[in-house]
XYZ file of C-alpha atoms in Angstrom:
613
model
C -2.995 38.976 -2.207
C -0.119 40.401 -4.259
C -0.580 41.130 -7.967
C 1.940 41.721 -10.766
C 0.712 45.130 -11.937
C 3.402 45.355 -14.658
C 1.749 42.675 -16.782
C -1.618 41.862 -18.430
C -2.568 38.637 -20.229
C -5.449 38.882 -22.724
C -6.927 36.904 -25.615
C -8.579 38.597 -28.568
C -11.755 36.721 -29.538
C -14.339 37.409 -32.239
C -16.316 35.989 -35.132
C -14.383 35.377 -38.354
C -13.646 38.616 -40.299
C -14.543 41.024 -37.485
C -10.997 42.413 -37.461
C -9.032 40.727 -34.636
C -5.728 40.353 -36.508
C -5.951 43.852 -38.049
C -6.561 45.302 -34.569
C -3.471 43.490 -33.211
C -1.496 44.969 -36.156
C -2.536 48.499 -35.181
C -1.745 47.916 -31.505
C 1.731 46.644 -32.417
C 2.406 49.651 -34.681
C 1.043 52.236 -32.251
C 2.995 50.889 -29.270
C 6.284 51.510 -31.109
C 7.116 47.793 -31.206
C 8.452 48.083 -34.767
C 11.265 50.369 -35.948
C 10.208 53.220 -38.228
C 12.068 51.726 -41.204
C 10.999 48.130 -40.474
C 8.863 46.471 -43.166
C 5.883 44.630 -41.680
C 3.238 42.810 -43.740
C -0.475 43.487 -43.226
C -2.050 40.993 -40.801
C 1.460 40.242 -39.550
C 0.188 37.644 -37.062
C -1.195 35.451 -39.892
C 2.207 34.015 -40.664
C 1.714 30.718 -42.508
C 0.979 30.441 -46.240
C -2.605 29.212 -45.940
C -3.510 32.034 -43.528
C -2.101 34.628 -45.936
C -3.862 33.097 -48.956
C -7.269 32.750 -47.322
C -7.150 35.848 -45.132
C -8.220 33.903 -42.030
C -6.503 32.975 -38.773
C -6.074 29.195 -38.425
C -3.657 28.850 -35.504
C -3.676 30.715 -32.174
C -0.542 32.877 -31.845
C 0.927 35.083 -29.168
C 2.712 38.426 -29.117
C 3.574 41.037 -26.488
C 3.446 44.833 -26.421
C 5.202 47.266 -24.093
C 2.825 50.040 -23.048
C 4.179 52.707 -20.678
C 5.896 50.633 -17.956
C 3.772 47.531 -18.465
C 3.752 44.546 -20.787
C 0.570 43.289 -22.435
C 0.684 39.655 -23.605
C -1.831 39.210 -26.441
C -3.092 35.910 -27.843
C -4.695 36.182 -31.292
C -7.265 33.421 -31.837
C -9.046 32.029 -34.937
C -12.600 33.220 -35.575
C -13.819 30.190 -37.512
C -15.916 27.596 -35.666
C -13.805 24.692 -36.983
C -10.767 25.975 -35.086
C -12.563 26.332 -31.758
C -10.025 23.983 -30.169
C -7.366 26.673 -30.681
C -9.559 29.128 -28.724
C -10.405 26.697 -25.915
C -6.845 25.759 -25.058
C -5.446 29.300 -24.813
C -8.220 30.727 -22.611
C -6.544 29.118 -19.567
C -3.442 31.260 -20.196
C -5.165 34.624 -19.864
C -6.991 36.694 -17.235
C -9.327 38.546 -19.581
C -10.638 38.745 -23.154
C -10.988 41.523 -25.690
C -14.250 40.744 -27.512
C -14.229 42.342 -30.989
C -17.651 42.841 -32.605
C -18.434 44.302 -36.033
C -20.381 47.581 -35.592
C -22.699 46.605 -38.471
C -23.003 42.797 -38.369
C -23.302 42.601 -34.587
C -23.249 39.282 -32.736
C -22.682 36.310 -35.041
C -22.697 32.536 -34.306
C -18.977 32.376 -33.554
C -19.217 35.452 -31.273
C -21.611 33.382 -29.171
C -19.254 30.357 -29.177
C -16.044 32.157 -28.141
C -17.821 34.346 -25.569
C -19.508 31.305 -24.007
C -16.070 29.658 -23.542
C -14.624 32.870 -22.016
C -17.523 33.272 -19.562
C -17.230 29.599 -18.498
C -13.567 30.280 -17.601
C -14.744 33.295 -15.494
C -12.567 35.673 -17.545
C -13.070 39.446 -17.431
C -14.430 40.738 -20.766
C -13.938 44.131 -22.441
C -15.679 44.954 -25.743
C -14.292 46.690 -28.837
C -16.866 47.722 -31.449
C -14.777 47.576 -34.626
C -15.454 48.916 -38.158
C -17.181 51.975 -36.678
C -16.318 53.825 -39.933
C -18.734 51.684 -41.983
C -21.515 53.859 -43.466
C -24.221 51.529 -42.124
C -22.678 51.020 -38.651
C -25.249 50.794 -35.825
C -23.170 51.001 -32.613
C -25.988 51.536 -30.095
C -28.052 48.598 -31.363
C -24.982 46.331 -31.460
C -24.053 47.185 -27.838
C -27.616 46.157 -26.855
C -27.191 42.912 -28.847
C -23.906 42.197 -27.014
C -25.588 42.824 -23.641
C -28.472 40.473 -24.593
C -25.921 37.819 -25.556
C -24.093 38.186 -22.223
C -27.397 37.766 -20.331
C -28.414 34.783 -22.504
C -25.067 33.054 -21.817
C -25.455 33.487 -18.050
C -22.797 36.141 -17.379
C -22.462 37.178 -13.727
C -23.027 40.769 -12.515
C -19.368 41.744 -12.823
C -19.110 40.419 -16.384
C -22.289 42.301 -17.352
C -20.609 45.604 -16.441
C -18.297 45.313 -19.464
C -16.718 48.550 -20.747
C -16.963 49.441 -24.464
C -14.579 51.269 -26.786
C -15.234 52.106 -30.458
C -12.579 51.626 -33.135
C -11.695 51.295 -36.794
C -8.742 48.882 -36.895
C -8.297 49.455 -40.628
C -7.892 53.227 -40.165
C -6.025 52.958 -36.851
C -8.539 55.060 -34.901
C -10.356 54.535 -31.594
C -12.382 56.477 -29.052
C -14.748 56.204 -26.114
C -17.677 57.423 -28.242
C -18.618 56.383 -31.810
C -18.271 59.959 -33.099
C -15.041 60.699 -31.185
C -12.421 58.820 -33.260
C -8.750 59.777 -32.824
C -5.625 58.480 -34.593
C -4.586 56.549 -31.507
C -4.969 53.169 -29.823
C -4.696 54.713 -26.316
C -8.391 54.182 -25.414
C -7.981 50.421 -26.053
C -4.730 50.193 -24.082
C -6.274 52.133 -21.167
C -9.342 49.861 -21.306
C -7.075 46.806 -20.973
C -4.890 48.250 -18.189
C -7.859 49.530 -16.138
C -10.219 46.567 -16.491
C -8.277 43.339 -17.112
C -7.045 41.978 -13.761
C -3.289 41.696 -13.219
C -2.040 38.135 -12.600
C -1.705 37.060 -8.984
C 1.952 37.025 -7.888
C 2.589 33.420 -6.812
C 6.355 33.529 -7.438
C 7.102 32.052 -4.005
C 5.047 28.903 -4.686
C 6.611 25.758 -6.250
C 6.992 25.959 -10.065
C 4.055 25.065 -12.350
C 4.291 25.816 -16.097
C 1.680 24.408 -18.495
C 2.294 23.920 -22.237
C -0.505 25.326 -24.411
C 1.089 25.767 -27.865
C 3.950 23.970 -29.621
C 6.624 25.179 -32.021
C 9.657 23.586 -33.647
C 13.165 24.838 -34.333
C 15.849 22.966 -36.324
C 18.474 23.783 -33.690
C 16.475 23.554 -30.470
C 13.936 20.874 -31.409
C 10.447 21.120 -29.957
C 9.546 24.299 -28.084
C 6.685 24.448 -25.573
C 4.819 27.766 -25.245
C 2.680 28.436 -22.197
C 2.198 30.353 -18.977
C 4.078 30.148 -15.705
C 1.193 29.725 -13.232
C 3.304 29.403 -10.078
C 6.889 29.919 -9.008
C 9.831 30.835 -11.211
C 11.918 29.050 -13.862
C 15.543 29.655 -14.904
C 17.845 28.589 -17.727
C 19.874 25.531 -16.650
C 17.328 24.522 -13.978
C 16.638 20.795 -13.505
C 12.851 20.278 -13.748
C 10.299 17.475 -14.174
C 7.750 17.065 -16.977
C 4.448 15.496 -15.907
C 3.292 13.555 -18.994
C -0.364 12.944 -19.923
C 0.039 9.192 -19.376
C 1.152 9.778 -15.768
C 4.884 9.200 -16.369
C 7.528 11.746 -15.300
C 10.607 12.874 -17.246
C 13.436 14.926 -15.800
C 15.276 17.413 -18.014
C 17.341 20.594 -17.968
C 15.928 23.867 -19.317
C 18.303 24.748 -22.178
C 16.664 28.002 -23.347
C 13.886 30.367 -22.270
C 12.265 32.900 -24.583
C 10.049 35.879 -23.935
C 7.985 37.648 -26.619
C 7.969 41.198 -27.916
C 6.185 42.077 -31.158
C 6.798 39.328 -33.691
C 10.176 38.406 -32.183
C 11.331 35.962 -29.532
C 13.940 37.254 -27.112
C 16.181 35.074 -24.966
C 15.628 35.505 -21.242
C 17.351 34.025 -18.206
C 14.366 33.773 -15.874
C 10.564 33.922 -15.875
C 8.096 34.026 -13.001
C 4.400 33.566 -12.259
C 2.191 35.397 -14.781
C 4.724 35.378 -17.656
C 3.921 33.784 -21.029
C 7.128 32.204 -22.329
C 8.611 29.551 -24.642
C 10.753 26.761 -23.218
C 13.263 24.431 -24.970
C 15.117 21.402 -23.686
C 12.845 18.350 -23.977
C 12.113 16.648 -27.300
C 8.730 15.025 -26.559
C 6.919 17.800 -24.682
C 3.193 17.976 -25.544
C 0.170 20.268 -25.177
C -1.479 20.173 -21.735
C 1.575 18.756 -19.894
C 3.019 20.417 -16.773
C 6.619 21.390 -16.010
C 7.342 21.521 -12.258
C 10.200 21.191 -9.781
C 11.647 17.735 -9.104
C 10.803 18.062 -5.412
C 7.173 19.120 -5.922
C 5.734 17.047 -8.770
C 2.130 18.211 -9.152
C 0.420 18.209 -12.578
C -2.132 20.841 -13.570
C -5.538 19.886 -14.950
C -5.442 19.352 -18.731
C -7.746 21.842 -20.535
C -11.048 20.276 -21.609
C -11.524 20.419 -25.365
C -14.899 19.805 -27.054
C -15.054 16.531 -28.956
C -14.851 16.294 -32.782
C -18.150 16.275 -34.690
C -17.110 15.127 -38.193
C -14.988 12.258 -39.482
C -13.447 11.143 -42.770
C -11.442 8.112 -43.857
C -7.914 8.864 -45.109
C -6.744 6.065 -47.444
C -3.619 5.193 -49.403
C -4.098 6.255 -53.027
C -4.790 3.166 -55.184
C -6.011 4.844 -58.390
C -4.368 4.081 -61.775
C -2.394 7.339 -61.388
C -1.112 6.490 -57.874
C 2.507 7.419 -57.136
C 2.927 9.680 -60.159
C 2.934 13.054 -58.412
C 3.375 12.443 -54.681
C 6.557 12.048 -52.678
C 4.954 10.313 -49.659
C 2.439 7.650 -50.695
C 2.648 4.712 -48.239
C 0.346 4.026 -45.282
C 3.306 4.271 -42.865
C 4.181 7.781 -44.107
C 0.545 8.928 -43.918
C 0.189 7.483 -40.391
C 3.390 9.210 -39.194
C 2.165 12.549 -40.589
C -1.230 12.196 -38.877
C 0.441 11.297 -35.561
C 2.664 14.385 -35.870
C -0.466 16.514 -36.393
C -2.055 15.031 -33.258
C 0.761 16.456 -31.140
C -0.147 20.066 -31.963
C -3.853 19.864 -32.921
C -5.837 19.169 -29.761
C -9.204 18.939 -31.596
C -8.094 16.132 -33.931
C -8.486 12.392 -33.396
C -6.959 9.570 -35.476
C -8.189 5.961 -35.173
C -7.001 2.835 -37.037
C -9.489 0.806 -39.132
C -9.741 -2.874 -40.136
C -7.553 -2.049 -43.137
C -3.866 -1.105 -42.634
C -4.218 1.344 -45.541
C -7.038 3.429 -44.024
C -7.371 5.727 -40.975
C -10.449 7.392 -39.510
C -9.656 11.077 -38.877
C -12.123 13.078 -36.764
C -12.204 16.876 -36.534
C -14.397 19.879 -35.787
C -15.686 20.420 -39.343
C -14.990 20.310 -43.069
C -12.632 23.300 -43.004
C -10.634 21.853 -40.094
C -10.021 18.591 -41.986
C -9.511 20.213 -45.412
C -6.801 22.536 -44.018
C -4.967 19.419 -42.754
C -5.302 17.762 -46.195
C -4.155 20.945 -47.984
C -1.051 21.124 -45.779
C -0.329 17.443 -46.451
C -0.597 17.770 -50.223
C 1.727 20.794 -50.167
C 4.258 18.710 -48.263
C 4.165 16.073 -51.029
C 1.602 13.580 -49.717
C -0.751 11.626 -51.952
C -3.937 10.115 -50.480
C -7.651 9.445 -50.928
C -10.546 10.755 -48.842
C -14.018 9.375 -48.217
C -17.218 11.377 -47.830
C -17.332 13.281 -44.482
C -19.740 11.793 -41.920
C -21.020 13.240 -38.654
C -20.133 11.482 -35.399
C -23.223 10.143 -33.617
C -23.393 9.999 -29.831
C -25.469 7.935 -27.401
C -27.052 10.222 -24.756
C -29.381 8.624 -22.146
C -30.029 5.690 -24.476
C -30.983 7.952 -27.407
C -28.859 8.200 -30.577
C -28.045 11.878 -31.071
C -26.340 13.864 -33.830
C -24.568 17.248 -33.807
C -26.706 20.287 -34.621
C -25.439 23.630 -35.937
C -26.791 27.111 -35.296
C -26.965 28.757 -38.730
C -27.232 32.496 -39.355
C -27.942 33.712 -42.882
C -27.962 37.286 -44.214
C -29.557 37.466 -47.641
C -31.362 39.950 -49.940
C -35.167 39.623 -49.677
C -35.636 38.193 -53.186
C -33.640 35.030 -52.330
C -35.320 34.463 -48.964
C -37.877 31.907 -50.235
C -35.304 29.740 -52.022
C -32.995 29.738 -48.985
C -35.814 28.746 -46.593
C -36.895 25.947 -48.955
C -33.355 24.532 -49.247
C -32.799 24.671 -45.450
C -36.176 22.944 -44.983
C -34.983 20.129 -47.302
C -32.029 19.786 -44.908
C -34.417 19.453 -41.910
C -33.576 22.909 -40.526
C -35.846 24.562 -37.936
C -36.252 28.345 -38.059
C -35.468 30.139 -34.799
C -35.661 33.783 -35.820
C -36.223 36.087 -38.807
C -35.441 39.823 -38.824
C -35.987 42.192 -41.760
C -33.801 45.314 -41.384
C -35.982 47.378 -43.769
C -33.144 47.898 -46.269
C -33.926 44.856 -48.386
C -31.809 42.507 -46.225
C -33.181 39.625 -44.127
C -31.397 37.811 -41.280
C -32.543 34.213 -40.789
C -31.526 31.922 -37.923
C -31.937 28.135 -38.005
C -30.954 25.004 -36.117
C -29.820 22.447 -38.727
C -28.378 18.907 -38.354
C -24.642 19.097 -39.152
C -24.923 16.439 -41.868
C -27.464 18.627 -43.660
C -24.869 21.390 -44.051
C -22.246 19.202 -45.747
C -21.972 20.566 -49.270
C -24.512 23.353 -48.691
C -22.237 26.416 -48.955
C -21.711 26.038 -52.750
C -25.473 25.648 -53.349
C -26.146 28.643 -51.069
C -23.754 30.936 -52.985
C -25.431 29.932 -56.269
C -28.917 30.485 -54.787
C -28.111 33.997 -53.555
C -25.954 34.958 -56.605
C -23.039 35.505 -54.215
C -24.894 38.175 -52.170
C -25.728 35.910 -49.214
C -23.594 35.446 -46.080
C -23.725 32.065 -44.317
C -22.318 31.504 -40.808
C -22.713 28.472 -38.588
C -21.308 27.069 -35.377
C -21.819 23.895 -33.337
C -24.810 24.271 -31.001
C -25.160 20.876 -29.316
C -26.561 17.369 -29.774
C -30.174 16.506 -30.615
C -31.999 13.199 -31.275
C -31.160 11.770 -34.707
C -33.429 13.144 -37.441
C -34.988 10.324 -39.440
C -35.061 10.158 -43.234
C -32.897 11.796 -45.862
C -31.099 14.939 -44.650
C -29.458 16.959 -47.428
C -27.119 15.120 -49.753
C -26.410 15.523 -53.436
C -29.392 15.410 -55.776
C -27.549 15.038 -59.113
C -25.714 12.001 -60.466
C -22.267 12.160 -62.058
C -20.626 11.558 -65.433
C -18.066 8.730 -65.074
C -15.272 8.078 -67.559
C -15.537 4.794 -69.485
C -11.912 4.591 -70.571
C -8.345 5.673 -69.838
C -6.797 8.415 -71.963
C -6.934 12.171 -72.494
C -10.190 14.161 -72.464
C -10.768 15.492 -75.983
C -12.548 18.640 -77.115
C -14.755 16.481 -79.351
C -15.638 14.168 -76.447
C -16.472 17.127 -74.168
C -18.638 18.801 -76.863
C -20.705 15.629 -77.204
C -21.330 15.573 -73.441
C -22.138 19.239 -72.781
C -25.902 18.722 -73.085
C -25.686 15.884 -70.529
C -24.360 18.015 -67.667
C -21.501 20.170 -66.319
C -17.963 19.060 -67.189
C -15.166 19.114 -64.547
C -12.097 18.494 -66.759
C -10.345 20.555 -69.424
C -9.438 19.136 -72.887
C -6.099 17.313 -72.675
C -6.595 16.271 -69.023
C -5.612 12.659 -68.365
C -8.535 10.553 -67.128
C -8.975 6.920 -66.152
C -11.829 4.410 -66.058
C -14.097 5.212 -63.085
C -12.933 8.826 -62.721
C -15.719 11.406 -62.301
C -15.496 13.925 -65.148
C -18.702 15.920 -64.641
C -22.130 16.321 -63.042
C -25.117 14.690 -64.732
C -28.311 16.714 -65.361
C -30.350 13.884 -63.841
C -30.177 12.002 -60.545
C -28.512 8.857 -61.930
C -24.843 8.208 -62.799
C -23.905 7.954 -66.475
C -20.802 6.249 -67.892
C -19.447 8.339 -70.782
C -16.604 8.292 -73.306
C -14.885 11.656 -72.798
C -11.741 10.529 -74.673
C -13.641 10.034 -77.947
C -11.869 11.472 -80.978
C -13.465 12.625 -84.253
C -12.918 10.048 -87.004
C -10.756 11.381 -89.827
C -11.862 10.778 -93.434
C -10.608 11.916 -96.801
C -13.929 13.668 -97.475
C -13.770 17.423 -97.102
C -16.277 18.805 -94.587
C -18.368 21.889 -95.355
C -17.724 23.347 -91.867
C -14.055 22.320 -91.780
C -12.751 25.763 -90.828
C -15.230 26.302 -88.000
C -13.411 26.612 -84.642
C -14.650 24.182 -81.993
C -15.763 26.001 -78.847
C -16.798 24.455 -75.551
C -18.475 25.896 -72.469
C -16.312 26.857 -69.510
C -15.639 23.813 -67.332
C -16.225 23.833 -63.577
C -13.048 23.442 -61.514
C -13.591 22.163 -57.972
C -11.410 23.369 -55.097
C -10.347 20.852 -52.442
C -13.196 21.941 -50.089
C -15.779 21.774 -52.885
C -14.538 18.325 -53.958
C -14.810 16.973 -50.375
C -18.322 18.454 -49.991
C -19.369 17.022 -53.362
C -18.569 13.378 -52.532
C -21.236 10.673 -52.287
C -21.055 7.418 -50.293
C -19.622 5.391 -53.189
C -16.929 7.920 -54.146
C -13.414 8.987 -53.140
C -11.525 12.242 -53.541
C -7.987 11.603 -54.809
C -5.590 14.313 -53.564
C -2.044 14.756 -54.894
C 0.387 17.709 -54.769
C -0.736 18.704 -58.279
C -4.346 17.539 -58.693
C -7.660 16.962 -56.941
C -9.706 14.268 -58.698
C -13.041 12.630 -57.940
C -13.492 8.910 -58.583
C -15.832 6.013 -57.894
C -14.780 3.467 -55.227
C -15.292 0.727 -57.840
C -13.626 1.856 -61.059
C -15.139 -0.853 -63.272
C -18.713 -0.279 -64.458
C -19.808 -3.925 -63.882
C -18.399 -3.910 -60.335
C -20.271 -0.669 -59.588
C -23.547 -2.160 -60.797
C -23.020 -5.301 -58.670
C -22.257 -3.178 -55.567
C -25.356 -1.000 -56.205
C -27.604 -4.101 -56.469
C -26.110 -5.557 -53.288
C -26.742 -2.299 -51.416
C -30.328 -2.171 -52.716
C -30.995 -5.696 -51.427
C -29.468 -4.882 -48.019
C -31.652 -1.759 -47.724
C -34.736 -3.804 -48.698
C -33.949 -6.343 -45.924
C -33.655 -3.545 -43.361
């Protein structure tokens, strides 16, 4: 069997924040891909605005490096569990994976998830122990942890013989031993060239090219990025596109692009093993196969895990609707969601009984909130319901998604954390005290119990705790209350502007969410109540003016700092009878029924229904 020894295809996988993108940066710089005088941003692969702002990778991206006489195609993947669909679909394009593990933190929940997917695809793994320069790094223990994880996930004998290299991506050093760090990336490149298998040369077979990623260009239209699995493809060639619905479209290849560094380069021909971009057909989609017109054979579409969380996206019908947004109708929202479906393989959009509402299902709160954040930046205005987990019938039993949760916390907060996870029906799996005042706790928790937990967790641990979780599987539905908000809310009685006087009168009732001068409307949530019931309040109340001079007239009015909710916090905070109103300029919380009497009627009706059940 012939192999193409001039090429290697690898994916970099790791838990969030273990240094994948920084490592790719160093490999690009060291290989001489950039000119000496060329300005390149840090984390160059994180190219869109949200990735730069949050410092996380959201979309899988590809690059290529020339090393000696070979080319290494690298796919950088997200580390967050919510973007697992990005990882799953690109693993078919590669022959091996570079598993990056933090030399202090060791194996985390997402390390388990991405490695499990790689082993299922029978990919060859190599391990990079990153952040070896950390003062508390424990390389030997972490290598043992990685080996235990491989065994636990059912790796075969060949996969268990994984080679290890030690590196500090931030400092640009690597070496074959923890103590032997040189200002070079050569050990990593040699590791890849010597251990990752070269693609099999099937150039003489009929063409098969599968689309894995999509891009768009104003001049060329939609561009499909993927790997040539068999045969060769040329510019100007007449080919067939095997659609997901079984139909076939014939088209001419107008452009082919290869990759080098952060640039695309026009090429005339590509052959088996190459990762390329192809232009020429407007409605090409992820998972579809391009083949010759004489040999029309579609490749198997990559299997993507199903969504676990859903929310209702509604047209904004609040009193402030249409003030700030550019796109506000149900047709515009539907078109935008359908566009997202073309590139996001983990997303699902279903119509509802109402033409103004759509059920959108995704892999988690962050997955859906990133979509909403992108929409509001584009000028969309919409409302969101409380996130709900998607239940599944397995062997006649109703099951719900369960998350594997790993918590690192100082010892003094351990009791409070265990109590709060217990309230959310979590089961402890493991507890390790490292002897330095830090405790690592591992739980299995129903996914619905984790909705809204991260904010409470950060408060509990005074910001010193680290919470990581990833989808573990389905388990029989847990009965009774699981998590949920304990406090009620302060609801505005009237329309107007929040006044300093009105806020001062309410400060002893709870935490205020709005600043003085903020416009509010009847039914809008303006704060959190100290107790577990909702309270309707007059936050627009002004101080009555009289002609009697006050003794404390010159005293400056001061109010406590208000709590501003981010989009993620607002979505997590929602209760069943509430909506989150999202516009390009504001994120507001409101009751479904704005009028106080209507809310009371709905609450009574719900109480009676629950009593009947």
